[in-house]
CSV table of C-alpha atoms in Angstrom, one decimal:
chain,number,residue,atom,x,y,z
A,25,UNK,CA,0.0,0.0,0.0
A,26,UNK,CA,1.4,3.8,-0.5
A,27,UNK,CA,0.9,6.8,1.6
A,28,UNK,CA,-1.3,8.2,-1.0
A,29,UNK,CA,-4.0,5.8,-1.1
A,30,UNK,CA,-5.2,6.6,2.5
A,31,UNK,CA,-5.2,10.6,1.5
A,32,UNK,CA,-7.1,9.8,-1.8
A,33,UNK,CA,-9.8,7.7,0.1
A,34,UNK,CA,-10.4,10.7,2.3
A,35,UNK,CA,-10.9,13.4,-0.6
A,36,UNK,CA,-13.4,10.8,-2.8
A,37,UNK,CA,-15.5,10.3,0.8
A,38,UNK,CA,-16.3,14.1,0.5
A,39,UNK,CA,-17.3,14.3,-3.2
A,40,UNK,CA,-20.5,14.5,-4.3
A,41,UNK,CA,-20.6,12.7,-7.6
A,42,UNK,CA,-19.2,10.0,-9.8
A,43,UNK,CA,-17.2,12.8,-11.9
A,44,UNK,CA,-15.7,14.1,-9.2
A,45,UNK,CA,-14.5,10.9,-7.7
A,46,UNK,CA,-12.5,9.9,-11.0
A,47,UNK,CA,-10.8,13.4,-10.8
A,48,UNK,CA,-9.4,12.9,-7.5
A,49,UNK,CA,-7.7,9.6,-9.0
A,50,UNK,CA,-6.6,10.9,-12.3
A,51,UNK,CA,-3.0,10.8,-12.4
A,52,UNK,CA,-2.2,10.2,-9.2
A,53,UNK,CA,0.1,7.2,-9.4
A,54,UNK,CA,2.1,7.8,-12.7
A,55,UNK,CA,5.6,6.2,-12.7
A,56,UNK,CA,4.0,3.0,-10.1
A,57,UNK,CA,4.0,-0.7,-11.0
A,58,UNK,CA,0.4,-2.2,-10.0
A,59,UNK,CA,0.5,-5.4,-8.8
A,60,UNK,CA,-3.0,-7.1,-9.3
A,61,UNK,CA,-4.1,-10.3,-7.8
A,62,UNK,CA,-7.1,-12.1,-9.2
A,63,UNK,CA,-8.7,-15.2,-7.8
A,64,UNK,CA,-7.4,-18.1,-10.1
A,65,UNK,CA,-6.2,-21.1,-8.6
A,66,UNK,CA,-2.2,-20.2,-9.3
A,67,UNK,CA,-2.6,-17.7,-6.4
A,68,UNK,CA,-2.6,-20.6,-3.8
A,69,UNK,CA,0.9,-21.5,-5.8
A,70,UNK,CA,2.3,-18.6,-3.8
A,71,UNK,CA,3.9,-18.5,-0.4
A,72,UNK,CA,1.7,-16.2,0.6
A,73,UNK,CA,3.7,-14.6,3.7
A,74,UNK,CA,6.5,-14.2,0.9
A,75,UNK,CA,3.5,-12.9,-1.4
A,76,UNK,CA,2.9,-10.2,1.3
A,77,UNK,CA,6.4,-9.0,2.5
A,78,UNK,CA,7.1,-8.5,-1.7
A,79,UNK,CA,4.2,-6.1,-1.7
A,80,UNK,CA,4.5,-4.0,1.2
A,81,UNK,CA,4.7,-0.6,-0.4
A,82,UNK,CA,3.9,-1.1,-3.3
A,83,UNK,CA,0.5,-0.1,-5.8
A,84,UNK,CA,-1.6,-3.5,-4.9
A,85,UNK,CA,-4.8,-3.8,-6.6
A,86,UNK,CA,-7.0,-6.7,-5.2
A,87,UNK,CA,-10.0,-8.7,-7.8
A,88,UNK,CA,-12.9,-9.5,-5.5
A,89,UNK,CA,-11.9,-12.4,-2.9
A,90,UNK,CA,-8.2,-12.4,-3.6
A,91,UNK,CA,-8.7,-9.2,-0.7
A,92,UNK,CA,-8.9,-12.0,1.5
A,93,UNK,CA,-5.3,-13.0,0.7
A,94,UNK,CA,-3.5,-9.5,0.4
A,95,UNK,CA,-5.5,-8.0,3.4
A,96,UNK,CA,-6.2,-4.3,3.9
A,97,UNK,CA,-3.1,-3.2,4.8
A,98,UNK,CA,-1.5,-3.7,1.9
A,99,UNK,CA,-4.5,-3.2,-0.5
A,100,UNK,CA,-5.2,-0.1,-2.1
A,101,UNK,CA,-8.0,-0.7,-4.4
A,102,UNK,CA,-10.6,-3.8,-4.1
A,103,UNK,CA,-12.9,-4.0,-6.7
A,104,UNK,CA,-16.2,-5.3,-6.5
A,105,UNK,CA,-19.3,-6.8,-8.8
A,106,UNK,CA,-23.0,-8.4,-7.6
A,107,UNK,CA,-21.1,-11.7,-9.3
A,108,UNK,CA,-19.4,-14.5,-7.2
A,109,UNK,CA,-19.7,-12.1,-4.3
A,110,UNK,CA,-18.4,-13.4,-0.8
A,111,UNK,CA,-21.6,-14.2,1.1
A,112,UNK,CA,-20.2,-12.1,4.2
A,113,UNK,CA,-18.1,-9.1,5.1
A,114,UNK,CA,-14.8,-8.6,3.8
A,115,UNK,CA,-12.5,-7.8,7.0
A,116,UNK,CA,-11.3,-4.2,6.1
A,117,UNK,CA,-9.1,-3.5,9.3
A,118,UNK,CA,-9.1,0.2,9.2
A,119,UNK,CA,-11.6,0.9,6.6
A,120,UNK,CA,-9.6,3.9,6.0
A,121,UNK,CA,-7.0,2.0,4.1
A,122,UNK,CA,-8.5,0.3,0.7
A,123,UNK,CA,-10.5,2.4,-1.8
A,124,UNK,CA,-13.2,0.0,-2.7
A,125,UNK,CA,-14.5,0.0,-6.4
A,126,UNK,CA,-17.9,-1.6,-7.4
A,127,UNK,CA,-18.7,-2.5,-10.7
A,128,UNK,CA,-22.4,-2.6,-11.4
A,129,UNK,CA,-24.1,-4.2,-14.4
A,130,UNK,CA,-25.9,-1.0,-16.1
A,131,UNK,CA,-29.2,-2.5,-16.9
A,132,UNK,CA,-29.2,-4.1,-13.1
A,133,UNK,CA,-27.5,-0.6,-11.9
A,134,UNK,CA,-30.4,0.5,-9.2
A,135,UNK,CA,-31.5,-3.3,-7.8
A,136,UNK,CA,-27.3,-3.7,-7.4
A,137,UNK,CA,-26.6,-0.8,-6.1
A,138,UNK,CA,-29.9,-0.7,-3.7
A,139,UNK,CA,-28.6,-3.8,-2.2
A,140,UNK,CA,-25.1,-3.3,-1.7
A,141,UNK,CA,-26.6,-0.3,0.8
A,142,UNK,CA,-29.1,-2.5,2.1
A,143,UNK,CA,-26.4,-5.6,3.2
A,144,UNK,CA,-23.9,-2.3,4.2
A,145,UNK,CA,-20.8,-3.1,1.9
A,146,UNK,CA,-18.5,-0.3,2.0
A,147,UNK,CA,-18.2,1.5,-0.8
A,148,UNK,CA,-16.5,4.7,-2.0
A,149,UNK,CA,-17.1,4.7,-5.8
A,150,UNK,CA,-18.8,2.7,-8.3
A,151,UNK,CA,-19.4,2.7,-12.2
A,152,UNK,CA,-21.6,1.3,-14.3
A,153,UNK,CA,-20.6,-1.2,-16.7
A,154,UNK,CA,-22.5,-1.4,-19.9
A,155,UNK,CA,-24.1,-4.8,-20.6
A,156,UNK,CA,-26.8,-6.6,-22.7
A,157,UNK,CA,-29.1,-5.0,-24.1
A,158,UNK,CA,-27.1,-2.1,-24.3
A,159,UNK,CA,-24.5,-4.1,-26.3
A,160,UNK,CA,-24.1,-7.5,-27.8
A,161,UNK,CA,-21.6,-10.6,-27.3
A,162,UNK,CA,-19.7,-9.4,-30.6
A,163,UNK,CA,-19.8,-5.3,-28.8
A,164,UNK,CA,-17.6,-6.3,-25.4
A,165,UNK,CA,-14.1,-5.1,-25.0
A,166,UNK,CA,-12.8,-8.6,-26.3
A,167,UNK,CA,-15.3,-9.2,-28.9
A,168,UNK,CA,-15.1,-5.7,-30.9
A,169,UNK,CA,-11.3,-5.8,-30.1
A,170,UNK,CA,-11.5,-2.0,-29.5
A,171,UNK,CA,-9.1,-1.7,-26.5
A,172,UNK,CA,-9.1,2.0,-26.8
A,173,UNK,CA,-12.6,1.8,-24.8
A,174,UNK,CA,-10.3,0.9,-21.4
A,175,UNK,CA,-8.7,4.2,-21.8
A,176,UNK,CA,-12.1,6.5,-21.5
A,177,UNK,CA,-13.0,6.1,-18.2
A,178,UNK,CA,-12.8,9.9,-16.3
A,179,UNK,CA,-14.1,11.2,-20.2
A,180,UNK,CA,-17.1,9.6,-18.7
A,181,UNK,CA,-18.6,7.9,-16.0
A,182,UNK,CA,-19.0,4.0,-17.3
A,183,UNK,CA,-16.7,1.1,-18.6
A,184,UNK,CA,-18.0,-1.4,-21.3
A,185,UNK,CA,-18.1,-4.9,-20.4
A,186,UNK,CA,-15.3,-7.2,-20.9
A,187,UNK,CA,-15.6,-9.5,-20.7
A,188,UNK,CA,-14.4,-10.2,-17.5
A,189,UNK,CA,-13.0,-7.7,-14.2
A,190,UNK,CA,-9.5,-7.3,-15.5
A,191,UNK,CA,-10.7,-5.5,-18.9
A,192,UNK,CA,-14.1,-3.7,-17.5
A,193,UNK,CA,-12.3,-1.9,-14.5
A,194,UNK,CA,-8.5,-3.2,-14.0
A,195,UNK,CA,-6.8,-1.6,-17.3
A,196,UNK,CA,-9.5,1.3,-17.2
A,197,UNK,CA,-8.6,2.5,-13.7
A,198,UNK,CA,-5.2,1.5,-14.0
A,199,UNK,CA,-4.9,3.8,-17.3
A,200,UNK,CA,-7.1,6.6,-15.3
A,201,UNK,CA,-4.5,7.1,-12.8
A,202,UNK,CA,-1.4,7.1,-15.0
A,203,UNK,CA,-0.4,3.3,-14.2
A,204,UNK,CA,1.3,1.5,-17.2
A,205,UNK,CA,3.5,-1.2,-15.7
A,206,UNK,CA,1.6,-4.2,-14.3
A,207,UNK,CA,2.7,-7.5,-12.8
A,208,UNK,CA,-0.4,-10.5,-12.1
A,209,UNK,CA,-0.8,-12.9,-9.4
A,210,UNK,CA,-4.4,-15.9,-10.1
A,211,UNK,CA,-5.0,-14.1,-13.3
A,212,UNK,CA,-5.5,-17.4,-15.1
A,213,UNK,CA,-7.1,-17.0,-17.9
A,214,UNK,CA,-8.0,-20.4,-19.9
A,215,UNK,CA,-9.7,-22.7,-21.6
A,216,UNK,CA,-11.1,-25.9,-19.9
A,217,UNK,CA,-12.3,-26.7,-16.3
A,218,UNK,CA,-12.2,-23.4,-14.0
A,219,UNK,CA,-11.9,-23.0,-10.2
A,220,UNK,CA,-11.2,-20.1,-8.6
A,221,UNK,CA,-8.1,-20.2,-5.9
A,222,UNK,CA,-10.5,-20.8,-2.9
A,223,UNK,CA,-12.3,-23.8,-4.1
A,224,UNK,CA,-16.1,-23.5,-5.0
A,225,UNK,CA,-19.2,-23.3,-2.8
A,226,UNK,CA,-22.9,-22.8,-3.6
A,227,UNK,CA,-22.8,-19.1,-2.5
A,228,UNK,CA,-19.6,-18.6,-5.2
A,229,UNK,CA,-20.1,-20.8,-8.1
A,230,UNK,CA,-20.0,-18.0,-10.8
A,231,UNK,CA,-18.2,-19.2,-14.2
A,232,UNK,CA,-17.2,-18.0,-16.8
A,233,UNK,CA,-19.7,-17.7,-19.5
A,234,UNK,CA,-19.7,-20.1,-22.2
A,235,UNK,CA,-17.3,-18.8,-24.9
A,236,UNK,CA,-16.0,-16.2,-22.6
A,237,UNK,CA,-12.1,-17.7,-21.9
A,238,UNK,CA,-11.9,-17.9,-25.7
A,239,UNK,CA,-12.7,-14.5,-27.0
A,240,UNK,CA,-10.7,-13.3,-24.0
A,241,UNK,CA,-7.3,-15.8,-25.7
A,242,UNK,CA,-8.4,-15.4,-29.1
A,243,UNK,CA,-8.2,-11.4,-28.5
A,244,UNK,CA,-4.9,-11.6,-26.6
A,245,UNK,CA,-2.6,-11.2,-29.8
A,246,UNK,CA,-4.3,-7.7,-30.7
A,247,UNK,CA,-4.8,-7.1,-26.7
A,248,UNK,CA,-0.8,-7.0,-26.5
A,249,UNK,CA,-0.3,-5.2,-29.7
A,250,UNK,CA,-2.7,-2.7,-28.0
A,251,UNK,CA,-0.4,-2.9,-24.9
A,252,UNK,CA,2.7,-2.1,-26.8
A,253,UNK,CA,1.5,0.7,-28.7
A,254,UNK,CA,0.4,2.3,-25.4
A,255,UNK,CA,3.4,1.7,-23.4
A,256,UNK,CA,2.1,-0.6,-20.8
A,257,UNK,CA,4.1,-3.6,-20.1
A,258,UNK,CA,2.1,-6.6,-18.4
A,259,UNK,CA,4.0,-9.5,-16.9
A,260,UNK,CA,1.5,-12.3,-15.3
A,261,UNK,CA,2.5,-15.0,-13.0
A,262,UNK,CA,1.1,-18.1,-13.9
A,263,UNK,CA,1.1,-21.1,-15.6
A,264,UNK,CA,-2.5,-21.5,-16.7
A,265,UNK,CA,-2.7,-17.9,-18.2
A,266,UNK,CA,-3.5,-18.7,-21.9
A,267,UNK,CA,-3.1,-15.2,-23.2
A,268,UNK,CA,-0.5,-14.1,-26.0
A,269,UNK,CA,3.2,-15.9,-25.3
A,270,UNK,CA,4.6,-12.7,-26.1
A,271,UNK,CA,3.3,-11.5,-22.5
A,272,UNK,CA,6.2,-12.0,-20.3
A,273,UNK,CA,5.7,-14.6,-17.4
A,274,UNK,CA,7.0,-14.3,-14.1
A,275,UNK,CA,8.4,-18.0,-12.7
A,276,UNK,CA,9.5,-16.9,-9.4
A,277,UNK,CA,8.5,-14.2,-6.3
A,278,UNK,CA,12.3,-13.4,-5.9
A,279,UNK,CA,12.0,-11.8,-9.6
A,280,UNK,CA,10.0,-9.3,-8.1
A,281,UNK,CA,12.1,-6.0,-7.1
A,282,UNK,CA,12.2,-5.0,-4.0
């Protein structure tokens, strides 16, 4: 976690809208290396004491229940859907640490929202992400292959779907606040059988969608083309990540800079 995150929480807490929120973070961590962890089953391949002490200080950026492994102490943004949500509270610690980012399905927007207030989930800024029937299969970030999308958030106030977290809010907010250089822990995107690092239960048994893993892959080649010509470098640890080879992959913790 950095020094800033806790000052930046404090400033979006006393805006009033959406607009305002995104302004606070514009910018605000150029020149940082975000280090994302998703909830794949390759994050249980990590020591995860070693996991922690090679975050500490650093821009850590934590997919849904993966908070549970990185803890609020050194997380600085969580980021939330109504999908394959924990069943009970997340333990923030000092809720003045993590910024907590919801994503809410656009044509579900007021029924999400409404019950994220009613089952008091702490949030301090949410966007809605444009779904069916506002778009089509073929009109997602991965389908259309129009990456530029991920780089309009802040020039307004809603992401298109993905599919999946890492494209709909990940690279968007990422991009929003000047972030370029990215490193991946259970981001496993792949085709076949999928479980999630903490095994599956009735109250989490969200998949992906049929097709889903595949336009994700078969999109990868022009996703890292669209990488390079933006100057953002993504290196992903993991051995069941099925995106582009030319994405470098990280073997080893101890490759992580201190």
């Amino acid at each position: 976690m950095l020094d800033i995150t806790k000052k930046l929480k404090k400033e979006i807490q006393n805006c009033d809208s959406i607009e305002e929120r995104l302004e606070v973070l514009k910018d605000k961590y150029i020149g940082e290396t975000a280090y994302v962890t998703g909830c794949g089953p390759s994050l249980m391949e990590l020591d995860e004491d070693e996991l922690k002490s090679k975050l500490d200080g650093k821009l850590v950026m934590s997919m849904k229940q993966s908070f549970d492994v990185v803890g609020s102490d050194l997380c600085d943004f969580h980021l939330l859907n109504k999908y394959n949500l924990k069943p009970t509270q997340y333990d923030y610690g000092d809720i003045n640490n993590t910024i907590i980012i919801w994503g809410l399905s656009k044509s579900y927007q007021d029924s999400q929202l409404n019950k994220i207030v009613s089952q008091n989930r702490p949030l301090d800024l949410y966007i809605p992400i444009i779904n069916p029937p506002y778009i089509t299969d073929e009109q997602t970030i991965n389908g259309s292959l129009n990456f530029d999308d991920m780089k309009l958030l802040g020039k307004r106030c809603e992401v298109t779907w993905g599919k999946g977290t890492f494209y709909e809010l990940v690279i968007p907010f990422l991009y929003h606040m000047g972030v370029k250089d990215i490193v991946t822990f259970g981001f496993d995107n792949h085709i076949g059988k999928y479980e999630h690092y903490y095994g599956e239960k009735d109250e989490t048994s969200c998949f992906p969608q049929t097709g889903e893993m595949e336009q994700i892959i078969n999109a990868s080649p022009y996703f890292y083309e669209w990488c390079v010509e933006n100057g953002i470098t993504l290196k992903i640890f993991s051995k069941l990540n099925g995106l582009d080879s030319r994405f470098e992959r990280i073997n080893s913790l101890e490759e992580i800079n201190e």
